[in-house]
Amino acid sequence: MPKIQNAIGKRNFEYARDAIGAILFVELDNQATIQDDETIRVNVWVNRISVFDQSEMPAINVRIATLNFSDKYQGCSTGEDRFIIDLSVRDKDESKSLMICQKIAGIIHAILEDSQYKTLGFSPPFNNNSIVSSMQFSDIFPGQDAANISSAVITYDVTLIEETEALNAPQIQQHLTGVLLAETDQGYQYQWIEN
């Protein structure tokens, strides 16, 4: 006879992954508007399963890389979680492609390091620490239509408290509820909720 009689829901690392995607979707869209720069308006995906089509770029994919659990004790453990943000940008001009990629990566860094997002919009003590630990840029390679594609891998480390009891997870702050994580043929993509 099973001992656990209630449904085990999403784990905190799943909530964190989704919050990272939602935060980047909202803030990058806002930065494109504020700066009046469509080259930084980014499509945001979570756990994308296929390569980005050039028409979808610039695009990012948020995914979980590793989960390490330390400080385990009754009912709780600390998760040292690594999230990867894959960024792809295209432009006809080789150097411009790389410049746009680096600009977007810099904006992502600033957003994720902003003190307003230290808790990813969750109530403390959901997470103890978050930091962009690295950004790696790849070589430029030619695309199908003579456009040049630049890419970056951004590593974001978050220390989360993981409850091992099946409890209700904390709710994300209200300002992110205007976005929807929609399932598409290529994976999950953030979209604005239309009224």
GROMACS .gro file of C-alpha atoms in nm:
model
  195
    1MET     CA    1   0.000   0.000   0.000
    2PRO     CA    2   0.145   0.340  -0.096
    3LYS     CA    3   0.242   0.569   0.192
    4ILE     CA    4   0.206   0.898   0.001
    5GLN     CA    5  -0.163   0.964  -0.049
    6ASN     CA    6  -0.153   1.306  -0.214
    7ALA     CA    7  -0.030   1.416  -0.557
    8ILE     CA    8   0.331   1.532  -0.571
    9GLY     CA    9   0.325   1.855  -0.768
   10LYS     CA   10   0.589   2.064  -0.938
   11ARG     CA   11   0.917   2.091  -0.753
   12ASN     CA   12   1.070   2.428  -0.669
   13PHE     CA   13   1.336   2.391  -0.940
   14GLU     CA   14   1.053   2.363  -1.195
   15TYR     CA   15   0.890   2.679  -1.059
   16ALA     CA   16   1.228   2.853  -1.074
   17ARG     CA   17   1.285   2.746  -1.438
   18ASP     CA   18   0.943   2.881  -1.535
   19ALA     CA   19   0.997   3.204  -1.340
   20ILE     CA   20   1.331   3.264  -1.512
   21GLY     CA   21   1.163   3.227  -1.853
   22ALA     CA   22   0.871   3.453  -1.758
   23ILE     CA   23   1.099   3.721  -1.611
   24LEU     CA   24   1.319   3.724  -1.922
   25PHE     CA   25   1.017   3.734  -2.154
   26VAL     CA   26   0.861   4.033  -1.975
   27GLU     CA   27   1.182   4.228  -1.916
   28LEU     CA   28   1.343   4.172  -2.258
   29ASP     CA   29   1.017   4.276  -2.426
   30ASN     CA   30   1.013   4.588  -2.209
   31GLN     CA   31   1.376   4.669  -2.292
   32ALA     CA   32   1.304   4.639  -2.666
   33THR     CA   33   1.020   4.889  -2.620
   34ILE     CA   34   1.216   5.130  -2.396
   35GLN     CA   35   1.520   5.126  -2.625
   36ASP     CA   36   1.306   5.125  -2.942
   37ASP     CA   37   1.523   4.840  -3.069
   38GLU     CA   38   1.353   4.542  -3.235
   39THR     CA   39   1.685   4.359  -3.265
   40ILE     CA   40   1.664   4.281  -2.893
   41ARG     CA   41   1.299   4.166  -2.891
   42VAL     CA   42   1.348   3.799  -2.809
   43ASN     CA   43   1.132   3.487  -2.838
   44VAL     CA   44   1.158   3.297  -2.509
   45TRP     CA   45   1.123   2.920  -2.478
   46VAL     CA   46   1.152   2.666  -2.198
   47ASN     CA   47   1.288   2.317  -2.271
   48ARG     CA   48   1.283   2.378  -2.645
   49ILE     CA   49   1.318   2.046  -2.826
   50SER     CA   50   1.425   2.161  -3.171
   51VAL     CA   51   1.687   2.393  -3.319
   52PHE     CA   52   1.572   2.753  -3.362
   53ASP     CA   53   1.451   2.844  -3.709
   54GLN     CA   54   1.622   3.159  -3.832
   55SER     CA   55   1.286   3.336  -3.852
   56GLU     CA   56   1.244   3.286  -3.474
   57MET     CA   57   1.567   3.467  -3.384
   58PRO     CA   58   1.667   3.631  -3.165
   59ALA     CA   59   1.557   3.351  -2.937
   60ILE     CA   60   1.644   3.203  -2.601
   61ASN     CA   61   1.575   2.867  -2.443
   62VAL     CA   62   1.574   2.823  -2.064
   63ARG     CA   63   1.655   2.476  -1.938
   64ILE     CA   64   1.776   2.297  -1.628
   65ALA     CA   65   2.135   2.174  -1.651
   66THR     CA   66   2.207   2.020  -1.311
   67LEU     CA   67   2.045   1.981  -0.970
   68ASN     CA   68   2.265   1.908  -0.671
   69PHE     CA   69   2.108   1.855  -0.331
   70SER     CA   70   2.308   1.929  -0.018
   71ASP     CA   71   2.225   2.011   0.344
   72LYS     CA   72   1.962   1.740   0.355
   73TYR     CA   73   1.749   1.712   0.664
   74GLN     CA   74   1.403   1.589   0.758
   75GLY     CA   75   1.148   1.726   0.510
   76CYS     CA   76   1.382   1.963   0.328
   77SER     CA   77   1.706   1.996   0.133
   78THR     CA   78   1.901   2.273  -0.032
   79GLY     CA   79   1.921   2.249  -0.408
   80GLU     CA   80   2.218   2.401  -0.587
   81ASP     CA   81   2.057   2.433  -0.927
   82ARG     CA   82   2.218   2.533  -1.255
   83PHE     CA   83   2.002   2.676  -1.532
   84ILE     CA   84   2.123   2.730  -1.888
   85ILE     CA   85   1.996   3.009  -2.109
   86ASP     CA   86   2.079   2.941  -2.474
   87LEU     CA   87   2.075   3.254  -2.691
   88SER     CA   88   2.077   3.263  -3.073
   89VAL     CA   89   2.087   3.579  -3.288
   90ARG     CA   90   2.109   3.629  -3.664
   91ASP     CA   91   2.202   3.923  -3.885
   92LYS     CA   92   2.340   3.964  -4.238
   93ASP     CA   93   2.640   4.149  -4.096
   94GLU     CA   94   2.879   3.912  -3.917
   95SER     CA   95   3.005   4.162  -3.660
   96LYS     CA   96   2.657   4.304  -3.601
   97SER     CA   97   2.525   3.956  -3.526
   98LEU     CA   98   2.786   3.914  -3.254
   99MET     CA   99   2.728   4.266  -3.120
  100ILE     CA  100   2.353   4.203  -3.088
  101CYS     CA  101   2.418   3.869  -2.919
  102GLN     CA  102   2.653   4.030  -2.667
  103LYS     CA  103   2.407   4.316  -2.607
  104ILE     CA  104   2.119   4.077  -2.534
  105ALA     CA  105   2.344   3.864  -2.310
  106GLY     CA  106   2.440   4.178  -2.118
  107ILE     CA  107   2.075   4.273  -2.075
  108ILE     CA  108   1.994   3.920  -1.953
  109HIS     CA  109   2.281   3.947  -1.704
  110ALA     CA  110   2.152   4.284  -1.577
  111ILE     CA  111   1.795   4.151  -1.543
  112LEU     CA  112   1.889   3.836  -1.355
  113GLU     CA  113   2.137   4.019  -1.128
  114ASP     CA  114   1.887   4.297  -1.046
  115SER     CA  115   1.804   4.292  -0.674
  116GLN     CA  116   1.432   4.291  -0.758
  117TYR     CA  117   1.473   3.940  -0.899
  118LYS     CA  118   1.698   3.793  -0.629
  119THR     CA  119   1.407   3.570  -0.521
  120LEU     CA  120   1.275   3.523  -0.879
  121GLY     CA  121   0.947   3.679  -0.765
  122PHE     CA  122   0.883   3.420  -0.492
  123SER     CA  123   0.840   3.476  -0.122
  124PRO     CA  124   1.151   3.411   0.091
  125PRO     CA  125   1.297   3.167   0.181
  126PHE     CA  126   1.219   3.009  -0.158
  127ASN     CA  127   1.576   3.072  -0.271
  128ASN     CA  128   1.888   3.178  -0.086
  129ASN     CA  129   2.110   3.296  -0.367
  130SER     CA  130   2.114   3.350  -0.742
  131ILE     CA  131   2.398   3.454  -0.970
  132VAL     CA  132   2.487   3.462  -1.338
  133SER     CA  133   2.806   3.258  -1.313
  134SER     CA  134   2.922   3.262  -1.676
  135MET     CA  135   2.854   3.367  -2.034
  136GLN     CA  136   3.018   3.187  -2.326
  137PHE     CA  137   2.997   3.310  -2.684
  138SER     CA  138   3.038   3.079  -2.983
  139ASP     CA  139   3.194   3.137  -3.320
  140ILE     CA  140   2.974   3.294  -3.583
  141PHE     CA  141   2.848   3.053  -3.846
  142PRO     CA  142   2.659   3.119  -4.171
  143GLY     CA  143   2.286   3.058  -4.185
  144GLN     CA  144   2.071   2.936  -4.472
  145ASP     CA  145   1.998   3.281  -4.615
  146ALA     CA  146   2.352   3.423  -4.590
  147ALA     CA  147   2.271   3.561  -4.247
  148ASN     CA  148   2.525   3.505  -3.973
  149ILE     CA  149   2.421   3.334  -3.651
  150SER     CA  150   2.582   3.413  -3.318
  151SER     CA  151   2.506   3.229  -3.000
  152ALA     CA  152   2.576   3.241  -2.629
  153VAL     CA  153   2.529   3.010  -2.334
  154ILE     CA  154   2.449   3.188  -2.009
  155THR     CA  155   2.482   2.991  -1.685
  156TYR     CA  156   2.258   3.097  -1.397
  157ASP     CA  157   2.303   2.934  -1.057
  158VAL     CA  158   2.023   2.938  -0.800
  159THR     CA  159   2.022   2.795  -0.449
  160LEU     CA  160   1.670   2.673  -0.370
  161ILE     CA  161   1.500   2.518  -0.073
  162GLU     CA  162   1.334   2.194  -0.183
  163GLU     CA  163   1.061   2.061   0.042
  164THR     CA  164   1.047   1.684   0.040
  165GLU     CA  165   0.695   1.687   0.178
  166ALA     CA  166   0.417   1.739  -0.078
  167LEU     CA  167   0.327   2.099   0.006
  168ASN     CA  168   0.183   2.386  -0.195
  169ALA     CA  169   0.458   2.583  -0.368
  170PRO     CA  170   0.485   2.960  -0.313
  171GLN     CA  171   0.302   3.176  -0.563
  172ILE     CA  172   0.486   3.397  -0.809
  173GLN     CA  173   0.431   3.771  -0.779
  174GLN     CA  174   0.139   3.929  -0.960
  175HIS     CA  175   0.342   4.129  -1.216
  176LEU     CA  176   0.428   3.812  -1.408
  177THR     CA  177   0.075   3.680  -1.442
  178GLY     CA  178   0.021   3.850  -1.779
  179VAL     CA  179   0.223   3.582  -1.956
  180LEU     CA  180   0.136   3.229  -2.057
  181LEU     CA  181   0.365   2.932  -2.109
  182ALA     CA  182   0.207   2.782  -2.421
  183GLU     CA  183   0.285   2.442  -2.571
  184THR     CA  184   0.397   2.453  -2.936
  185ASP     CA  185   0.535   2.194  -3.178
  186GLN     CA  186   0.888   2.307  -3.087
  187GLY     CA  187   0.846   2.316  -2.708
  188TYR     CA  188   0.706   2.562  -2.457
  189GLN     CA  189   0.710   2.931  -2.552
  190TYR     CA  190   0.619   3.239  -2.348
  191GLN     CA  191   0.343   3.455  -2.490
  192TRP     CA  192   0.144   3.753  -2.367
  193ILE     CA  193  -0.207   3.671  -2.244
  194GLU     CA  194  -0.448   3.856  -2.467
  195ASN     CA  195  -0.747   4.021  -2.302
   0.00000   0.00000   0.00000
